[in-house]
mmCIF file of C-alpha atoms in Angstrom:
data_model
loop_
_atom_site.group_PDB
_atom_site.id
_atom_site.type_symbol
_atom_site.label_atom_id
_atom_site.label_comp_id
_atom_site.label_asym_id
_atom_site.label_seq_id
_atom_site.Cartn_x
_atom_site.Cartn_y
_atom_site.Cartn_z
ATOM 1 C CA UNK A 1 -4.332 13.473 7.510
ATOM 2 C CA UNK A 2 -4.464 14.010 3.721
ATOM 3 C CA UNK A 3 -7.809 14.773 2.075
ATOM 4 C CA UNK A 4 -7.557 11.733 -0.197
ATOM 5 C CA UNK A 5 -7.031 9.473 2.838
ATOM 6 C CA UNK A 6 -10.139 10.963 4.464
ATOM 7 C CA UNK A 7 -12.091 10.435 1.242
ATOM 8 C CA UNK A 8 -11.032 6.788 1.053
ATOM 9 C CA UNK A 9 -11.953 6.180 4.698
ATOM 10 C CA UNK A 10 -15.311 7.884 4.118
ATOM 11 C CA UNK A 11 -16.102 5.644 1.154
ATOM 12 C CA UNK A 12 -15.328 2.576 3.260
ATOM 13 C CA UNK A 13 -17.501 3.523 6.232
ATOM 14 C CA UNK A 14 -20.093 6.115 5.127
ATOM 15 C CA UNK A 15 -22.997 3.731 4.343
ATOM 16 C CA UNK A 16 -22.829 2.251 7.828
ATOM 17 C CA UNK A 17 -22.099 5.523 9.603
ATOM 18 C CA UNK A 18 -25.276 6.956 8.103
ATOM 19 C CA UNK A 19 -27.367 4.074 9.418
ATOM 20 C CA UNK A 20 -25.789 4.537 12.846
ATOM 21 C CA UNK A 21 -26.395 8.284 12.773
ATOM 22 C CA UNK A 22 -30.072 7.764 11.945
ATOM 23 C CA UNK A 23 -30.364 5.365 14.874
ATOM 24 C CA UNK A 24 -28.689 7.863 17.194
ATOM 25 C CA UNK A 25 -31.047 10.633 16.075
ATOM 26 C CA UNK A 26 -34.040 8.410 16.704
ATOM 27 C CA UNK A 27 -32.876 7.645 20.236
ATOM 28 C CA UNK A 28 -32.134 11.320 20.864
ATOM 29 C CA UNK A 29 -35.460 12.623 19.549
ATOM 30 C CA UNK A 30 -37.557 11.989 22.731
ATOM 31 C CA UNK A 31 -35.306 14.309 24.719
ATOM 32 C CA UNK A 32 -35.499 16.989 22.033
ATOM 33 C CA UNK A 33 -39.280 16.762 21.723
ATOM 34 C CA UNK A 34 -39.679 16.819 25.509
ATOM 35 C CA UNK A 35 -38.093 20.251 25.549
ATOM 36 C CA UNK A 36 -39.912 21.429 22.414
ATOM 37 C CA UNK A 37 -41.781 24.271 24.106
ATOM 38 C CA UNK A 38 -38.702 25.384 26.016
ATOM 39 C CA UNK A 39 -36.330 25.561 23.095
ATOM 40 C CA UNK A 40 -38.005 25.859 19.707
ATOM 41 C CA UNK A 41 -34.788 27.180 18.147
ATOM 42 C CA UNK A 42 -32.926 24.052 19.123
ATOM 43 C CA UNK A 43 -35.831 22.008 17.778
ATOM 44 C CA UNK A 44 -35.406 23.469 14.304
ATOM 45 C CA UNK A 45 -31.678 22.880 14.529
ATOM 46 C CA UNK A 46 -32.342 19.234 15.366
ATOM 47 C CA UNK A 47 -34.697 18.891 12.399
ATOM 48 C CA UNK A 48 -32.126 20.455 10.069
ATOM 49 C CA UNK A 49 -29.430 18.043 11.247
ATOM 50 C CA UNK A 50 -31.860 15.141 10.882
ATOM 51 C CA UNK A 51 -32.717 16.137 7.319
ATOM 52 C CA UNK A 52 -29.025 16.368 6.417
ATOM 53 C CA UNK A 53 -28.318 12.910 7.824
ATOM 54 C CA UNK A 54 -31.413 11.403 6.184
ATOM 55 C CA UNK A 55 -30.379 12.743 2.777
ATOM 56 C CA UNK A 56 -26.583 12.342 2.921
ATOM 57 C CA UNK A 57 -26.618 8.972 1.060
ATOM 58 C CA UNK A 58 -27.256 11.050 -2.056
ATOM 59 C CA UNK A 59 -23.611 12.141 -1.697
ATOM 60 C CA UNK A 60 -22.185 8.748 -0.741
ATOM 61 C CA UNK A 61 -20.151 7.029 -3.451
ATOM 62 C CA UNK A 62 -18.189 3.879 -2.682
ATOM 63 C CA UNK A 63 -16.554 1.443 -5.123
ATOM 64 C CA UNK A 64 -17.971 -1.427 -3.050
ATOM 65 C CA UNK A 65 -21.566 -0.410 -3.808
ATOM 66 C CA UNK A 66 -21.683 -2.837 -6.744
ATOM 67 C CA UNK A 67 -23.272 -6.132 -7.703
ATOM 68 C CA UNK A 68 -21.295 -9.139 -6.477
ATOM 69 C CA UNK A 69 -20.883 -10.402 -10.040
ATOM 70 C CA UNK A 70 -19.307 -7.060 -10.989
ATOM 71 C CA UNK A 71 -16.549 -7.422 -8.388
ATOM 72 C CA UNK A 72 -13.146 -7.178 -10.132
ATOM 73 C CA UNK A 73 -10.427 -9.792 -9.776
ATOM 74 C CA UNK A 74 -8.578 -9.732 -6.463
ATOM 75 C CA UNK A 75 -5.488 -7.484 -6.685
ATOM 76 C CA UNK A 76 -2.157 -9.274 -6.872
ATOM 77 C CA UNK A 77 0.377 -8.742 -4.087
ATOM 78 C CA UNK A 78 3.850 -7.200 -4.296
ATOM 79 C CA UNK A 79 6.169 -7.723 -1.337
ATOM 80 C CA UNK A 80 7.317 -4.371 0.076
ATOM 81 C CA UNK A 81 10.990 -5.019 0.890
ATOM 82 C CA UNK A 82 9.958 -8.660 0.925
ATOM 83 C CA UNK A 83 7.732 -9.577 3.844
ATOM 84 C CA UNK A 84 8.926 -7.217 6.611
ATOM 85 C CA UNK A 85 6.330 -8.422 9.101
ATOM 86 C CA UNK A 86 7.696 -11.955 8.756
ATOM 87 C CA UNK A 87 11.448 -11.383 8.345
ATOM 88 C CA UNK A 88 13.952 -8.497 8.492
ATOM 89 C CA UNK A 89 13.263 -6.119 5.596
ATOM 90 C CA UNK A 90 15.304 -6.242 2.391
ATOM 91 C CA UNK A 91 16.960 -9.553 3.302
ATOM 92 C CA UNK A 92 16.847 -12.772 1.321
ATOM 93 C CA UNK A 93 14.855 -14.347 4.136
ATOM 94 C CA UNK A 94 12.268 -11.595 3.725
ATOM 95 C CA UNK A 95 11.932 -12.121 -0.029
ATOM 96 C CA UNK A 96 11.752 -15.872 0.481
ATOM 97 C CA UNK A 97 8.935 -15.456 3.009
ATOM 98 C CA UNK A 98 7.058 -13.188 0.599
ATOM 99 C CA UNK A 99 7.043 -16.000 -1.953
ATOM 100 C CA UNK A 100 4.967 -18.002 0.522
ATOM 101 C CA UNK A 101 2.312 -15.294 0.129
ATOM 102 C CA UNK A 102 2.244 -15.767 -3.638
ATOM 103 C CA UNK A 103 3.597 -12.313 -4.482
ATOM 104 C CA UNK A 104 4.033 -11.495 -8.157
ATOM 105 C CA UNK A 105 6.943 -9.114 -7.566
ATOM 106 C CA UNK A 106 9.607 -8.115 -5.074
ATOM 107 C CA UNK A 107 9.752 -4.401 -4.235
ATOM 108 C CA UNK A 108 13.072 -3.130 -2.932
ATOM 109 C CA UNK A 109 15.472 -0.183 -2.775
ATOM 110 C CA UNK A 110 18.843 -0.072 -4.504
ATOM 111 C CA UNK A 111 21.991 1.857 -3.602
ATOM 112 C CA UNK A 112 25.535 1.502 -4.909
ATOM 113 C CA UNK A 113 28.582 0.833 -2.779
ATOM 114 C CA UNK A 114 31.981 2.490 -2.998
ATOM 115 C CA UNK A 115 33.088 -0.165 -5.501
ATOM 116 C CA UNK A 116 29.864 0.324 -7.549
ATOM 117 C CA UNK A 117 28.066 -2.849 -6.474
ATOM 118 C CA UNK A 118 24.261 -2.397 -6.335
ATOM 119 C CA UNK A 119 22.890 -3.604 -3.004
ATOM 120 C CA UNK A 120 19.557 -3.549 -1.173
ATOM 121 C CA UNK A 121 18.964 -0.902 1.490
ATOM 122 C CA UNK A 122 16.131 1.547 2.054
ATOM 123 C CA UNK A 123 17.552 4.092 4.490
ATOM 124 C CA UNK A 124 20.016 6.630 3.147
ATOM 125 C CA UNK A 125 21.463 9.949 4.151
ATOM 126 C CA UNK A 126 21.620 10.592 7.721
ATOM 127 C CA UNK A 127 19.998 7.295 8.827
ATOM 128 C CA UNK A 128 22.030 5.157 6.436
ATOM 129 C CA UNK A 129 22.485 1.633 7.919
ATOM 130 C CA UNK A 130 21.652 2.660 11.506
ATOM 131 C CA UNK A 131 18.062 1.425 11.769
ATOM 132 C CA UNK A 132 18.486 -2.019 10.230
ATOM 133 C CA UNK A 133 22.114 -3.040 10.848
ATOM 134 C CA UNK A 134 24.760 -3.120 13.590
ATOM 135 C CA UNK A 135 26.937 -0.527 11.830
ATOM 136 C CA UNK A 136 27.452 1.493 15.019
ATOM 137 C CA UNK A 137 28.834 -1.581 16.793
ATOM 138 C CA UNK A 138 30.901 -2.792 13.845
ATOM 139 C CA UNK A 139 32.479 0.556 13.001
ATOM 140 C CA UNK A 140 32.731 2.252 16.386
ATOM 141 C CA UNK A 141 33.264 5.990 16.154
ATOM 142 C CA UNK A 142 32.679 6.093 12.393
ATOM 143 C CA UNK A 143 29.838 7.937 10.720
ATOM 144 C CA UNK A 144 28.494 6.854 7.340
ATOM 145 C CA UNK A 145 25.940 8.985 5.534
ATOM 146 C CA UNK A 146 26.254 7.638 2.018
ATOM 147 C CA UNK A 147 26.314 4.239 0.369
ATOM 148 C CA UNK A 148 29.585 5.183 -1.355
ATOM 149 C CA UNK A 149 31.343 5.382 2.028
ATOM 150 C CA UNK A 150 31.693 1.588 2.209
ATOM 151 C CA UNK A 151 32.705 -1.187 -0.182
ATOM 152 C CA UNK A 152 30.306 -4.053 -0.676
ATOM 153 C CA UNK A 153 32.723 -6.343 1.148
ATOM 154 C CA UNK A 154 32.521 -4.039 4.168
ATOM 155 C CA UNK A 155 28.739 -3.883 3.915
ATOM 156 C CA UNK A 156 28.519 -7.659 4.008
ATOM 157 C CA UNK A 157 30.283 -7.760 7.362
ATOM 158 C CA UNK A 158 27.228 -6.061 8.881
ATOM 159 C CA UNK A 159 24.369 -7.962 10.468
ATOM 160 C CA UNK A 160 21.084 -7.080 8.768
ATOM 161 C CA UNK A 161 18.877 -9.399 10.799
ATOM 162 C CA UNK A 162 19.200 -8.833 14.535
ATOM 163 C CA UNK A 163 17.779 -5.303 14.625
ATOM 164 C CA UNK A 164 15.162 -6.150 12.023
ATOM 165 C CA UNK A 165 14.032 -9.052 14.186
ATOM 166 C CA UNK A 166 13.719 -6.732 17.189
ATOM 167 C CA UNK A 167 11.595 -4.329 15.122
ATOM 168 C CA UNK A 168 9.255 -7.145 14.088
ATOM 169 C CA UNK A 169 8.921 -8.490 17.628
ATOM 170 C CA UNK A 170 7.960 -5.005 18.870
ATOM 171 C CA UNK A 171 5.494 -4.174 16.120
ATOM 172 C CA UNK A 172 3.734 -7.481 15.404
ATOM 173 C CA UNK A 173 2.241 -10.426 17.251
ATOM 174 C CA UNK A 174 3.877 -13.005 15.009
ATOM 175 C CA UNK A 175 5.272 -16.040 16.835
ATOM 176 C CA UNK A 176 8.737 -17.301 15.944
ATOM 177 C CA UNK A 177 10.333 -20.664 16.601
ATOM 178 C CA UNK A 178 13.993 -21.002 17.543
ATOM 179 C CA UNK A 179 15.159 -21.926 14.020
ATOM 180 C CA UNK A 180 13.398 -18.924 12.446
ATOM 181 C CA UNK A 181 14.951 -16.549 14.962
ATOM 182 C CA UNK A 182 18.428 -17.948 14.401
ATOM 183 C CA UNK A 183 18.012 -17.727 10.624
ATOM 184 C CA UNK A 184 16.859 -14.105 10.875
ATOM 185 C CA UNK A 185 19.748 -13.157 13.137
ATOM 186 C CA UNK A 186 22.280 -14.332 10.540
ATOM 187 C CA UNK A 187 20.916 -12.284 7.638
ATOM 188 C CA UNK A 188 23.292 -9.930 5.808
ATOM 189 C CA UNK A 189 22.820 -7.167 3.240
ATOM 190 C CA UNK A 190 22.069 -8.761 -0.152
ATOM 191 C CA UNK A 191 23.359 -7.540 -3.475
ATOM 192 C CA UNK A 192 20.912 -6.700 -6.235
ATOM 193 C CA UNK A 193 22.493 -9.505 -8.253
ATOM 194 C CA UNK A 194 21.564 -12.010 -5.551
ATOM 195 C CA UNK A 195 17.938 -10.889 -5.619
ATOM 196 C CA UNK A 196 17.826 -10.954 -9.427
ATOM 197 C CA UNK A 197 19.056 -14.547 -9.534
ATOM 198 C CA UNK A 198 16.483 -15.484 -6.883
ATOM 199 C CA UNK A 199 13.715 -13.724 -8.838
ATOM 200 C CA UNK A 200 14.788 -15.442 -12.052
ATOM 201 C CA UNK A 201 14.698 -18.825 -10.315
ATOM 202 C CA UNK A 202 11.120 -18.213 -9.151
ATOM 203 C CA UNK A 203 9.912 -16.296 -12.232
ATOM 204 C CA UNK A 204 9.045 -13.283 -10.078
ATOM 205 C CA UNK A 205 9.230 -9.637 -11.138
ATOM 206 C CA UNK A 206 11.416 -7.007 -9.457
ATOM 207 C CA UNK A 207 10.570 -3.333 -8.942
ATOM 208 C CA UNK A 208 12.841 -0.893 -7.125
ATOM 209 C CA UNK A 209 13.760 2.694 -6.341
ATOM 210 C CA UNK A 210 17.255 4.113 -6.764
ATOM 211 C CA UNK A 211 17.692 5.907 -3.454
ATOM 212 C CA UNK A 212 20.556 8.327 -4.177
ATOM 213 C CA UNK A 213 19.021 10.946 -6.447
ATOM 214 C CA UNK A 214 22.259 12.947 -6.636
ATOM 215 C CA UNK A 215 24.052 10.085 -8.417
ATOM 216 C CA UNK A 216 21.037 8.520 -10.117
ATOM 217 C CA UNK A 217 22.451 8.907 -13.636
ATOM 218 C CA UNK A 218 25.599 6.900 -12.885
ATOM 219 C CA UNK A 219 23.692 4.552 -10.596
ATOM 220 C CA UNK A 220 21.260 3.838 -13.420
ATOM 221 C CA UNK A 221 24.054 2.789 -15.777
ATOM 222 C CA UNK A 222 25.647 0.396 -13.281
ATOM 223 C CA UNK A 223 22.292 -0.993 -12.189
ATOM 224 C CA UNK A 224 21.151 -1.731 -15.739
ATOM 225 C CA UNK A 225 24.501 -3.400 -16.414
ATOM 226 C CA UNK A 226 24.026 -5.644 -13.375
ATOM 227 C CA UNK A 227 20.496 -6.556 -14.437
ATOM 228 C CA UNK A 228 21.531 -7.482 -17.961
ATOM 229 C CA UNK A 229 24.467 -9.550 -16.699
ATOM 230 C CA UNK A 230 22.207 -11.459 -14.291
ATOM 231 C CA UNK A 231 20.377 -13.169 -17.121
ATOM 232 C CA UNK A 232 16.937 -12.421 -15.714
ATOM 233 C CA UNK A 233 14.309 -12.052 -18.476
ATOM 234 C CA UNK A 234 13.863 -8.360 -19.195
ATOM 235 C CA UNK A 235 10.087 -8.592 -18.906
ATOM 236 C CA UNK A 236 10.497 -9.385 -15.191
ATOM 237 C CA UNK A 237 12.013 -5.952 -14.549
ATOM 238 C CA UNK A 238 9.465 -3.267 -13.663
ATOM 239 C CA UNK A 239 11.579 -0.159 -14.294
ATOM 240 C CA UNK A 240 10.521 2.689 -12.005
ATOM 241 C CA UNK A 241 13.388 5.295 -11.829
ATOM 242 C CA UNK A 242 12.577 8.262 -14.058
ATOM 243 C CA UNK A 243 16.152 9.506 -14.512
ATOM 244 C CA UNK A 244 17.658 8.351 -17.823
ATOM 245 C CA UNK A 245 14.453 6.491 -18.712
ATOM 246 C CA UNK A 246 14.895 7.059 -22.442
ATOM 247 C CA UNK A 247 18.443 5.681 -22.349
ATOM 248 C CA UNK A 248 17.211 2.654 -20.405
ATOM 249 C CA UNK A 249 14.516 2.025 -23.014
ATOM 250 C CA UNK A 250 17.192 1.818 -25.705
ATOM 251 C CA UNK A 251 19.604 -0.334 -23.720
ATOM 252 C CA UNK A 252 16.969 -2.678 -22.310
ATOM 253 C CA UNK A 253 13.844 -2.456 -24.477
ATOM 254 C CA UNK A 254 12.293 -5.455 -22.728
ATOM 255 C CA UNK A 255 12.012 -3.724 -19.346
ATOM 256 C CA UNK A 256 8.434 -2.849 -18.407
ATOM 257 C CA UNK A 257 8.334 0.920 -17.927
ATOM 258 C CA UNK A 258 6.393 1.930 -14.812
ATOM 259 C CA UNK A 259 5.366 5.547 -14.156
ATOM 260 C CA UNK A 260 4.892 7.283 -10.813
ATOM 261 C CA UNK A 261 2.035 9.625 -11.714
ATOM 262 C CA UNK A 262 -0.816 9.869 -14.183
ATOM 263 C CA UNK A 263 0.711 12.856 -15.999
ATOM 264 C CA UNK A 264 3.895 10.990 -16.960
ATOM 265 C CA UNK A 265 1.862 7.898 -17.786
ATOM 266 C CA UNK A 266 -0.297 9.804 -20.274
ATOM 267 C CA UNK A 267 2.646 11.775 -21.679
ATOM 268 C CA UNK A 268 4.572 8.599 -22.481
ATOM 269 C CA UNK A 269 1.554 6.526 -23.482
ATOM 270 C CA UNK A 270 2.489 4.109 -20.697
ATOM 271 C CA UNK A 271 0.691 0.980 -19.588
ATOM 272 C CA UNK A 272 1.850 0.651 -15.951
ATOM 273 C CA UNK A 273 1.253 3.054 -13.052
ATOM 274 C CA UNK A 274 2.732 2.792 -9.547
ATOM 275 C CA UNK A 275 1.260 5.376 -7.182
ATOM 276 C CA UNK A 276 0.556 5.931 -3.498
ATOM 277 C CA UNK A 277 -3.052 4.990 -2.740
ATOM 278 C CA UNK A 278 -3.734 8.419 -1.203
ATOM 279 C CA UNK A 279 -2.699 10.220 -4.391
ATOM 280 C CA UNK A 280 -5.288 8.794 -6.758
ATOM 281 C CA UNK A 281 -9.083 8.849 -6.772
ATOM 282 C CA UNK A 282 -10.975 5.567 -6.678
ATOM 283 C CA UNK A 283 -12.817 6.516 -9.858
ATOM 284 C CA UNK A 284 -9.507 7.116 -11.637
ATOM 285 C CA UNK A 285 -8.392 3.590 -10.751
ATOM 286 C CA UNK A 286 -11.538 2.184 -12.339
ATOM 287 C CA UNK A 287 -11.185 4.401 -15.412
ATOM 288 C CA UNK A 288 -7.529 3.419 -15.927
ATOM 289 C CA UNK A 289 -8.324 -0.268 -15.600
ATOM 290 C CA UNK A 290 -11.038 0.076 -18.247
ATOM 291 C CA UNK A 291 -8.255 1.297 -20.561
ATOM 292 C CA UNK A 292 -6.200 -1.789 -19.680
ATOM 293 C CA UNK A 293 -3.683 0.230 -17.642
ATOM 294 C CA UNK A 294 -2.008 -1.811 -14.896
ATOM 295 C CA UNK A 295 -2.389 0.093 -11.607
ATOM 296 C CA UNK A 296 -0.345 -0.738 -8.505
ATOM 297 C CA UNK A 297 -1.002 1.068 -5.209
ATOM 298 C CA UNK A 298 1.361 1.336 -2.242
ATOM 299 C CA UNK A 299 1.744 0.775 0.718
ATOM 300 C CA UNK A 300 -1.447 -1.129 1.616
ATOM 301 C CA UNK A 301 -1.526 -3.076 4.880
ATOM 302 C CA UNK A 302 -5.111 -2.826 6.196
ATOM 303 C CA UNK A 303 -8.038 -5.065 5.230
ATOM 304 C CA UNK A 304 -10.493 -2.184 4.817
ATOM 305 C CA UNK A 305 -8.169 -0.309 2.460
ATOM 306 C CA UNK A 306 -7.368 -3.430 0.455
ATOM 307 C CA UNK A 307 -11.133 -4.018 0.193
ATOM 308 C CA UNK A 308 -11.739 -0.550 -1.244
ATOM 309 C CA UNK A 309 -8.948 -0.928 -3.798
ATOM 310 C CA UNK A 310 -10.204 -4.391 -4.714
ATOM 311 C CA UNK A 311 -13.672 -2.998 -5.430
ATOM 312 C CA UNK A 312 -12.124 -0.143 -7.428
ATOM 313 C CA UNK A 313 -10.300 -2.636 -9.650
ATOM 314 C CA UNK A 314 -6.651 -2.162 -8.637
ATOM 315 C CA UNK A 315 -4.325 -4.554 -10.454
ATOM 316 C CA UNK A 316 -2.019 -5.034 -7.467
ATOM 317 C CA UNK A 317 -0.886 -3.533 -4.184
ATOM 318 C CA UNK A 318 2.514 -3.253 -2.555
ATOM 319 C CA UNK A 319 2.215 -4.451 1.031
ATOM 320 C CA UNK A 320 4.057 -5.219 4.247
ATOM 321 C CA UNK A 321 1.259 -7.594 5.237
ATOM 322 C CA UNK A 322 1.138 -10.091 2.388
ATOM 323 C CA UNK A 323 0.448 -12.936 4.844
ATOM 324 C CA UNK A 324 -2.754 -11.211 5.973
ATOM 325 C CA UNK A 325 -4.057 -9.995 2.617
ATOM 326 C CA UNK A 326 -3.471 -13.332 0.876
ATOM 327 C CA UNK A 327 -6.094 -14.905 3.168
ATOM 328 C CA UNK A 328 -8.874 -12.567 2.030
ATOM 329 C CA UNK A 329 -11.315 -14.317 -0.287
ATOM 330 C CA UNK A 330 -13.509 -11.246 -0.825
ATOM 331 C CA UNK A 331 -13.675 -7.604 0.297
ATOM 332 C CA UNK A 332 -14.890 -6.866 3.815
ATOM 333 C CA UNK A 333 -18.200 -5.812 2.337
ATOM 334 C CA UNK A 334 -19.906 -5.556 -1.037
ATOM 335 C CA UNK A 335 -23.476 -4.323 -1.448
ATOM 336 C CA UNK A 336 -25.539 -3.755 -4.589
ATOM 337 C CA UNK A 337 -26.344 -0.059 -4.830
ATOM 338 C CA UNK A 338 -30.037 -0.871 -5.262
ATOM 339 C CA UNK A 339 -30.000 -2.811 -1.979
ATOM 340 C CA UNK A 340 -28.298 0.089 -0.238
ATOM 341 C CA UNK A 341 -30.822 2.604 -1.575
ATOM 342 C CA UNK A 342 -33.775 0.456 -0.474
ATOM 343 C CA UNK A 343 -32.229 -0.031 2.965
ATOM 344 C CA UNK A 344 -31.526 3.700 3.221
ATOM 345 C CA UNK A 345 -35.129 4.630 2.378
ATOM 346 C CA UNK A 346 -36.600 2.045 4.772
ATOM 347 C CA UNK A 347 -34.309 3.114 7.618
ATOM 348 C CA UNK A 348 -35.094 6.800 7.072
ATOM 349 C CA UNK A 349 -38.859 6.225 6.845
ATOM 350 C CA UNK A 350 -38.852 4.033 9.948
ATOM 351 C CA UNK A 351 -36.891 6.636 11.866
ATOM 352 C CA UNK A 352 -39.186 9.458 10.723
ATOM 353 C CA UNK A 353 -42.305 7.501 11.746
ATOM 354 C CA UNK A 354 -40.853 6.750 15.177
ATOM 355 C CA UNK A 355 -39.957 10.419 15.636
ATOM 356 C CA UNK A 356 -43.467 11.533 14.639
ATOM 357 C CA UNK A 357 -45.028 9.066 17.051
ATOM 358 C CA UNK A 358 -42.798 10.254 19.865
ATOM 359 C CA UNK A 359 -43.546 13.896 19.057
ATOM 360 C CA UNK A 360 -47.314 13.376 19.343
ATOM 361 C CA UNK A 361 -47.108 11.027 22.307
#
């Protein structure tokens, strides 16, 4: 587990873990004191551990230790490959379902076919098409490792729904009616153009990765051409690929340039950051937001994590679970720091008094 992930988890749970630890020490103290004369060394060890636990709130910092009126606006939601817990990923059904969550943008992955048509597909190189389509049944004995191995017409003969539906049924508890299942089973691989027209119709932004880094320069040119020909307003395109960024700025100056790390953001005087939640400190999120930098974190599916990022001031999160996060009206917990400090002191004093009474009993 990465250190930043541990830090985030600690900030979410530390205030309550400390209270629990104090309670556990209090309950344990009679047994320690009973053996005081038999094991004085262990007694001092117990006291040292107790002191550390009593004082550890001095080192606890959580973005949710704030006044309720200081709570930032709820982060907006971006659909990660649409709504993959509600429909097969990267299908039009999935993006349509994400709209029901009120997402502000569709996140997807773009590759180019043999005939240079941008289409939506996450997996590439050796797992290309295998996880989410019936390619092994459709092209028996063939092996495809690259998007350029197939024309877009061939790609559209593949079923992109059946296996995705099976994945959802295994991993979630969502219930499906007959019509929804039949709709999902008929899904095919969409083109980028199809998604752009859909996004334009619903005034929703689009952000994507170009998956084939080896051909990213040429892929960038064809992708930008497709975007411009679609007629979607340029300000709805959140441009993430770093290759050929300067050329893209000239050809499509209306695209919103999004950077993948703080270094590139600062270097280019950018205003939009898209970063994995485990690769940025909570304090940095708050500091960037104070400078009016838009900060999107990915991939966020759990309530507790969304709560932490909400308290920190994140602008938006990319999520697989938009249907769950949209229902949250406030973070799982928010506590004024003054209230926490008072509670901490009262709990520690109460525990110390109980321990002293037990020691002299």
